[in-house]
PDB file of C-alpha atoms in Angstrom:
ATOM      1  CA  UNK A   1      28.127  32.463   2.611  1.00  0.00           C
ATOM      2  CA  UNK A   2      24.324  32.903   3.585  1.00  0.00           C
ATOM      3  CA  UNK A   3      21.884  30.785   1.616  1.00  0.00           C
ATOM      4  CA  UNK A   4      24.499  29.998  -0.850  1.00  0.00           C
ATOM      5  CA  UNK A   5      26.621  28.174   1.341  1.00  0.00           C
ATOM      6  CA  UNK A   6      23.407  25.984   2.022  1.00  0.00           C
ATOM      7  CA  UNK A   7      22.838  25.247  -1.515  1.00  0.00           C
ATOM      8  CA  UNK A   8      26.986  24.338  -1.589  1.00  0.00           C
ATOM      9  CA  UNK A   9      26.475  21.870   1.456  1.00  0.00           C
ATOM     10  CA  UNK A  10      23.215  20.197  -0.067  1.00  0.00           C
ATOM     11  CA  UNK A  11      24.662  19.844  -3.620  1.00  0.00           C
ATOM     12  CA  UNK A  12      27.591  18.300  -2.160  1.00  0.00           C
ATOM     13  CA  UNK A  13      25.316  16.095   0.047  1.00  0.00           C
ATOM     14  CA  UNK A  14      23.674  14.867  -2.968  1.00  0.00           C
ATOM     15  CA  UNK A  15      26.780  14.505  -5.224  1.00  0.00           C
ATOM     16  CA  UNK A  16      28.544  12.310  -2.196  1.00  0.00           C
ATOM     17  CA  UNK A  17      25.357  10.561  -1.754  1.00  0.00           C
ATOM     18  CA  UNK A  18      24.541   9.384  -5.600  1.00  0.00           C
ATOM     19  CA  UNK A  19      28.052   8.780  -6.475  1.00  0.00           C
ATOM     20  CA  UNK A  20      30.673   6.067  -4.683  1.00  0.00           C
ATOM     21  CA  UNK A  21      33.912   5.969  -4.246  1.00  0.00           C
ATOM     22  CA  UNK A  22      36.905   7.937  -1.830  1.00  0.00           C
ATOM     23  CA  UNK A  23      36.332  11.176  -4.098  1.00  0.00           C
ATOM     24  CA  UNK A  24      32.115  11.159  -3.260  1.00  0.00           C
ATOM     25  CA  UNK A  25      33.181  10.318   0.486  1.00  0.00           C
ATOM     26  CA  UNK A  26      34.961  13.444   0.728  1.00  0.00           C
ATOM     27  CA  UNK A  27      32.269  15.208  -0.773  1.00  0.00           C
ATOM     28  CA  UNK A  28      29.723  13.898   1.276  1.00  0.00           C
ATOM     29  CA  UNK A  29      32.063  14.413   4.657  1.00  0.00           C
ATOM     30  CA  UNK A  30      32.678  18.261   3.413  1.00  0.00           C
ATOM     31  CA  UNK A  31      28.832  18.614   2.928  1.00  0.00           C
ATOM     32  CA  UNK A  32      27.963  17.656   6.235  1.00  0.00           C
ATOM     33  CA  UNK A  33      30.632  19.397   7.643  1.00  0.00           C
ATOM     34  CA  UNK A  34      29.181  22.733   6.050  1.00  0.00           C
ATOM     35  CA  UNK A  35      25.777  21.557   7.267  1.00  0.00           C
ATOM     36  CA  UNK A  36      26.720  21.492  10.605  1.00  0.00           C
ATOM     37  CA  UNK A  37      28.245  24.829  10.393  1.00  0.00           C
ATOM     38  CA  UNK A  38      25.131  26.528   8.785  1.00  0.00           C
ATOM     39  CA  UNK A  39      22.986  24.927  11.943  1.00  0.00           C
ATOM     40  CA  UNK A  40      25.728  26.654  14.223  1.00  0.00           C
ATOM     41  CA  UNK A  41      25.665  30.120  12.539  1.00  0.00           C
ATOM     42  CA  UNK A  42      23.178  30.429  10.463  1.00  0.00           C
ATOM     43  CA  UNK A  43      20.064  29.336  12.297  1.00  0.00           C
ATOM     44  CA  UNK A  44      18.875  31.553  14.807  1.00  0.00           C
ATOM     45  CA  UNK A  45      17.096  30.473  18.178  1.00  0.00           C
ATOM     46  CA  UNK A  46      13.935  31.094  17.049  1.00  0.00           C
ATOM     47  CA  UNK A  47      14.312  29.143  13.988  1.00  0.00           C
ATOM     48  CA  UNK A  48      14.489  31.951  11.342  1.00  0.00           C
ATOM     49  CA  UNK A  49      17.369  32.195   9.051  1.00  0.00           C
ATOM     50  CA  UNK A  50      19.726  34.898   9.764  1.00  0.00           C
ATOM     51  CA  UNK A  51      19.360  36.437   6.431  1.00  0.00           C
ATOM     52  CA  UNK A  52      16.411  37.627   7.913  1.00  0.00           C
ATOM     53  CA  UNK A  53      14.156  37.528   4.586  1.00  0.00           C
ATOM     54  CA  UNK A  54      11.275  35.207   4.092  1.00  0.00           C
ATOM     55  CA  UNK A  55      12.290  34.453   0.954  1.00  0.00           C
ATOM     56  CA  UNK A  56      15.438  33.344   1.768  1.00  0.00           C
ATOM     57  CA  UNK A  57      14.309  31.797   4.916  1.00  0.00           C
ATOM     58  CA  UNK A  58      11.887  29.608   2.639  1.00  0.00           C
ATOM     59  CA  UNK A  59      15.200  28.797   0.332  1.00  0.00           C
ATOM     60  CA  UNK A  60      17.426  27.358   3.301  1.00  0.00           C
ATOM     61  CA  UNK A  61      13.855  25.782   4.634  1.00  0.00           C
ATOM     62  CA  UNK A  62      13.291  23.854   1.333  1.00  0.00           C
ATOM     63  CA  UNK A  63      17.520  23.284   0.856  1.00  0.00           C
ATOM     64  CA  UNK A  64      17.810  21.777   4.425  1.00  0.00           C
ATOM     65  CA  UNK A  65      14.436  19.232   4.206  1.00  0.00           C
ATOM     66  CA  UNK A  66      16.291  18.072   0.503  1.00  0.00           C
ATOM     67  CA  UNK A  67      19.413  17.619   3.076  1.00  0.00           C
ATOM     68  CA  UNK A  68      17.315  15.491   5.149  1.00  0.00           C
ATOM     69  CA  UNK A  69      16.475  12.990   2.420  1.00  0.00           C
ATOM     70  CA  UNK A  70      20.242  12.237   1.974  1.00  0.00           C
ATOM     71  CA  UNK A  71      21.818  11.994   5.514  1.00  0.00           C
ATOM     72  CA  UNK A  72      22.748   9.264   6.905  1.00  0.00           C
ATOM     73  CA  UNK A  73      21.207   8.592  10.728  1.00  0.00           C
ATOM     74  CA  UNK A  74      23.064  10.239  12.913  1.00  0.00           C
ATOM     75  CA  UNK A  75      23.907  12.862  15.283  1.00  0.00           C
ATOM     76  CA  UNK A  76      23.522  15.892  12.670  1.00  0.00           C
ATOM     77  CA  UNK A  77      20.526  13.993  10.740  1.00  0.00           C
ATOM     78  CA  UNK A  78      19.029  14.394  14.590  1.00  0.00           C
ATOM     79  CA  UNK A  79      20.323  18.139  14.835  1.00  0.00           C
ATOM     80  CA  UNK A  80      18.943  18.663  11.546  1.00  0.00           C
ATOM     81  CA  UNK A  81      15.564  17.329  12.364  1.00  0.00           C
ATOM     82  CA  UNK A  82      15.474  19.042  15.537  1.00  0.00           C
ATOM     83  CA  UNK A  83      16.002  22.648  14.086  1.00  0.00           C
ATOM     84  CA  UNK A  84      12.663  21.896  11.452  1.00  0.00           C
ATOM     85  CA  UNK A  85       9.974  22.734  13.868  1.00  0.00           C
ATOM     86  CA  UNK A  86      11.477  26.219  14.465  1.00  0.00           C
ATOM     87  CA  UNK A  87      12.317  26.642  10.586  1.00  0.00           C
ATOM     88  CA  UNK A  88       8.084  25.527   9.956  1.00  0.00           C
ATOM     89  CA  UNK A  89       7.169  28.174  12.982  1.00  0.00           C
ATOM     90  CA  UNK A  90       9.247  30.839  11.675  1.00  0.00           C
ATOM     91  CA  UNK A  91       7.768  30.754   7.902  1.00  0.00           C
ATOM     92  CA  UNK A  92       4.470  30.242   9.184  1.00  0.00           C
ATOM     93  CA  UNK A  93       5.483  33.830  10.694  1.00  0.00           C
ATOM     94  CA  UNK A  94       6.598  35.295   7.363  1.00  0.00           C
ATOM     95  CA  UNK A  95       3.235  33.901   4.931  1.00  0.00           C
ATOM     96  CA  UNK A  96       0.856  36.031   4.170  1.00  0.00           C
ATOM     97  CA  UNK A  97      -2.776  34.812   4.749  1.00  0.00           C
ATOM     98  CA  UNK A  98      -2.564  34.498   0.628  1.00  0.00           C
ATOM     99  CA  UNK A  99       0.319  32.751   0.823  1.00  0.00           C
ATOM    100  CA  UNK A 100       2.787  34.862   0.234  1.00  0.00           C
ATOM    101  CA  UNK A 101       6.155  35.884   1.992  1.00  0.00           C
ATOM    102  CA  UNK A 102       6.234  38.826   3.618  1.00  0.00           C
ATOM    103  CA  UNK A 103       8.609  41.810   1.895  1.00  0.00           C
ATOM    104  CA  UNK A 104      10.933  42.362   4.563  1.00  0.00           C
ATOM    105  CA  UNK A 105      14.713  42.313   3.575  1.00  0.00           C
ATOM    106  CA  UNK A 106      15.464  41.047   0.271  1.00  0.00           C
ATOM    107  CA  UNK A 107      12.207  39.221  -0.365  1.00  0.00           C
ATOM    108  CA  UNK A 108      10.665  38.297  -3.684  1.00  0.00           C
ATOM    109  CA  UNK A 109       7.344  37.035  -4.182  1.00  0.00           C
ATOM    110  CA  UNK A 110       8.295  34.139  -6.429  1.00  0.00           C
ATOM    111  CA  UNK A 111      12.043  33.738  -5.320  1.00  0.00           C
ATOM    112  CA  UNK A 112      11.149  30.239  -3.404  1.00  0.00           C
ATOM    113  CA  UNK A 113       8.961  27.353  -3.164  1.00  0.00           C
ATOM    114  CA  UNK A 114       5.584  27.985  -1.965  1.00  0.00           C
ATOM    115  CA  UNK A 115       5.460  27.718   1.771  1.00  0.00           C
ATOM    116  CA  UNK A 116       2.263  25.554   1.433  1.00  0.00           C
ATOM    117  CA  UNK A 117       4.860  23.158  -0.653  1.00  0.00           C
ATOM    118  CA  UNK A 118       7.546  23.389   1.972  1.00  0.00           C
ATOM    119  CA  UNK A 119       5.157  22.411   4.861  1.00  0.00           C
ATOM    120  CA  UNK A 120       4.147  19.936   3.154  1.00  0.00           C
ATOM    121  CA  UNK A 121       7.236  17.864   2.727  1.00  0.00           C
ATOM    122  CA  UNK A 122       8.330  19.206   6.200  1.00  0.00           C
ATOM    123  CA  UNK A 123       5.431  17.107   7.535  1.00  0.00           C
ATOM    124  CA  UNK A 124       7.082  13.894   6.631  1.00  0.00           C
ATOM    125  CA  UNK A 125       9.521  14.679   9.385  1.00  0.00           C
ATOM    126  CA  UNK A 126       7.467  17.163  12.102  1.00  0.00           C
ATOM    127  CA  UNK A 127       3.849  16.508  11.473  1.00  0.00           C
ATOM    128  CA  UNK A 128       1.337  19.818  10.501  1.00  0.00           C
ATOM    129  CA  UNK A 129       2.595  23.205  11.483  1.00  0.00           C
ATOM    130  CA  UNK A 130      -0.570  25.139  12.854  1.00  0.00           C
ATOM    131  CA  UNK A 131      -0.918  28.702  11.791  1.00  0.00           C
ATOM    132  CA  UNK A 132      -0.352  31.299  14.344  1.00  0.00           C
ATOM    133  CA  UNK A 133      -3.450  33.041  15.396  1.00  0.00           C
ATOM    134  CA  UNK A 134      -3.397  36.231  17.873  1.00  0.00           C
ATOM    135  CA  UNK A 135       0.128  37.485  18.835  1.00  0.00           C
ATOM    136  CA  UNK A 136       3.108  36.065  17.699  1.00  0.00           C
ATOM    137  CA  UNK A 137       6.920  37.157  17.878  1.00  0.00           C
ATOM    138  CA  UNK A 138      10.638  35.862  16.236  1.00  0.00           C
ATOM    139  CA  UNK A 139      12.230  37.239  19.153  1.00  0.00           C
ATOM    140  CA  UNK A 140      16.180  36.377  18.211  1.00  0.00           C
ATOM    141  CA  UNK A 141      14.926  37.592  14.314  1.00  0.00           C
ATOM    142  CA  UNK A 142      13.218  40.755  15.425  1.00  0.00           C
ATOM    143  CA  UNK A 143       9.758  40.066  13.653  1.00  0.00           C
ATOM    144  CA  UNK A 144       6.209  41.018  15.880  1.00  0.00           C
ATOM    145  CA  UNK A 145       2.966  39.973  14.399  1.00  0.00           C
ATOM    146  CA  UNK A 146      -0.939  39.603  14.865  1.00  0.00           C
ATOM    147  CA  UNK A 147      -2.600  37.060  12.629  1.00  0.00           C
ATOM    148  CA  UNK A 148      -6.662  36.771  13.021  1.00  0.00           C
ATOM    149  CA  UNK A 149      -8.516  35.509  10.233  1.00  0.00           C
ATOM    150  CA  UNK A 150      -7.791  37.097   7.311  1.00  0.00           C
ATOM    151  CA  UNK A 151      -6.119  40.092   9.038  1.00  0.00           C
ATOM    152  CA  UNK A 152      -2.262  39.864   9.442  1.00  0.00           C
ATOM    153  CA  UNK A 153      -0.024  42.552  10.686  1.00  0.00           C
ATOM    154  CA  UNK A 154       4.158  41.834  10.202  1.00  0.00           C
ATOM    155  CA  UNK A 155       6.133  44.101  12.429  1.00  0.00           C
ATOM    156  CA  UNK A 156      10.360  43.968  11.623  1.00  0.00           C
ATOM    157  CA  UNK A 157      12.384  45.782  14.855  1.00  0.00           C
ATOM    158  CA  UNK A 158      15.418  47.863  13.226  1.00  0.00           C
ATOM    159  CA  UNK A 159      17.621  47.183  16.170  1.00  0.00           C
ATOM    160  CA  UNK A 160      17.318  43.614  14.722  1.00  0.00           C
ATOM    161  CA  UNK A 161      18.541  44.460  11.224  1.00  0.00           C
ATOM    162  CA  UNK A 162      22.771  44.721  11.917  1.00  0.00           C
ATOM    163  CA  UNK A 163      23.103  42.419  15.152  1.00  0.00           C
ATOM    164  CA  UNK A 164      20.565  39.303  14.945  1.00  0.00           C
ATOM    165  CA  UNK A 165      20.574  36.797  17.851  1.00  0.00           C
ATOM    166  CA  UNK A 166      23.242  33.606  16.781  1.00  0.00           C
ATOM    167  CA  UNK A 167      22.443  30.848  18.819  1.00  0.00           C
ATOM    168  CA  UNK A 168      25.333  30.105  20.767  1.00  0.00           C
ATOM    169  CA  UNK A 169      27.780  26.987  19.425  1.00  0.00           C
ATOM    170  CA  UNK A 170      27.790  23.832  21.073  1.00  0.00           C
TER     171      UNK A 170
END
């Protein structure tokens, strides 16, 4: 599950999309269904991934915008598109002032894209994601920061770790 299952409901996005027939229909119909089940469970209110790792929070970031290129309009291409302004906010969060993620969880420095690079093709669908400056908080994720200038301050709430905040299902 996690940010595996992502990768399973974008490959199958992809395969359903490139190839035709009954056979790529199902696997596009079982991608999206996946992808509608990682928006349910897997993205919390705040827009952070429930892994709770910037790293991995990047991955599903990056995996969900190369879903976006292959959905059809629709209601989940809107869900989808809708939940990308909270995903941008919440690695915004998580970056470093040198661009890297921040070592919470099971964060790497070079286990994802570049946030820089993920922005970037995120603006195609949200516009520029500002930086935070001053205070800033993941509330349903449990992370409490200060960014001015160059100083940054990352602050992870252990009462977070075993219970995140699921947003609730539709």
């Amino acid at each position: 599950r996690g940010n595996h299952l992502v990768k399973n409901a974008k490959a199958l996005l992809w395969a359903g999309s490139f190839f035709e027939g009954a056979e790529a229909a199902v696997w596009q119909a079982r991608g999206a269904r996946l992808l509608a089940e990682v928006l349910d469970e897997q993205i919390l209110a705040d827009g952070m991934h429930y892994e709770l790792s910037a790293s991995y929070h990047a991955q599903v970031f990056a995996d969900l915008l190369e879903c976006c290129q292959v959905l059809p309009e629709g209601v989940l291409r809107g869900r989808l598109i809708d939940a990308l302004p909270g995903l941008a906010h919440a690695l915004m969060c998580l970056t470093h002032p040198d661009g890297g993620p921040a070592l919470f969880n099971d964060a790497g420095l070079t286990m994802a894209y570049p946030a820089e690079q993920i922005l970037e093709v995120a603006a195609q669908y949200i516009g520029r994601t500002p930086v935070p400056e001053g205070p800033f908080h993941l509330p349903a994720a449990g992370y409490y920061g200060f960014r001015n200038a160059g100083d940054y301050l990352l602050v992870l709430s252990l009462t977070h770790i075993s219970e995140p905040t699921r947003p609730e299902r539709s």
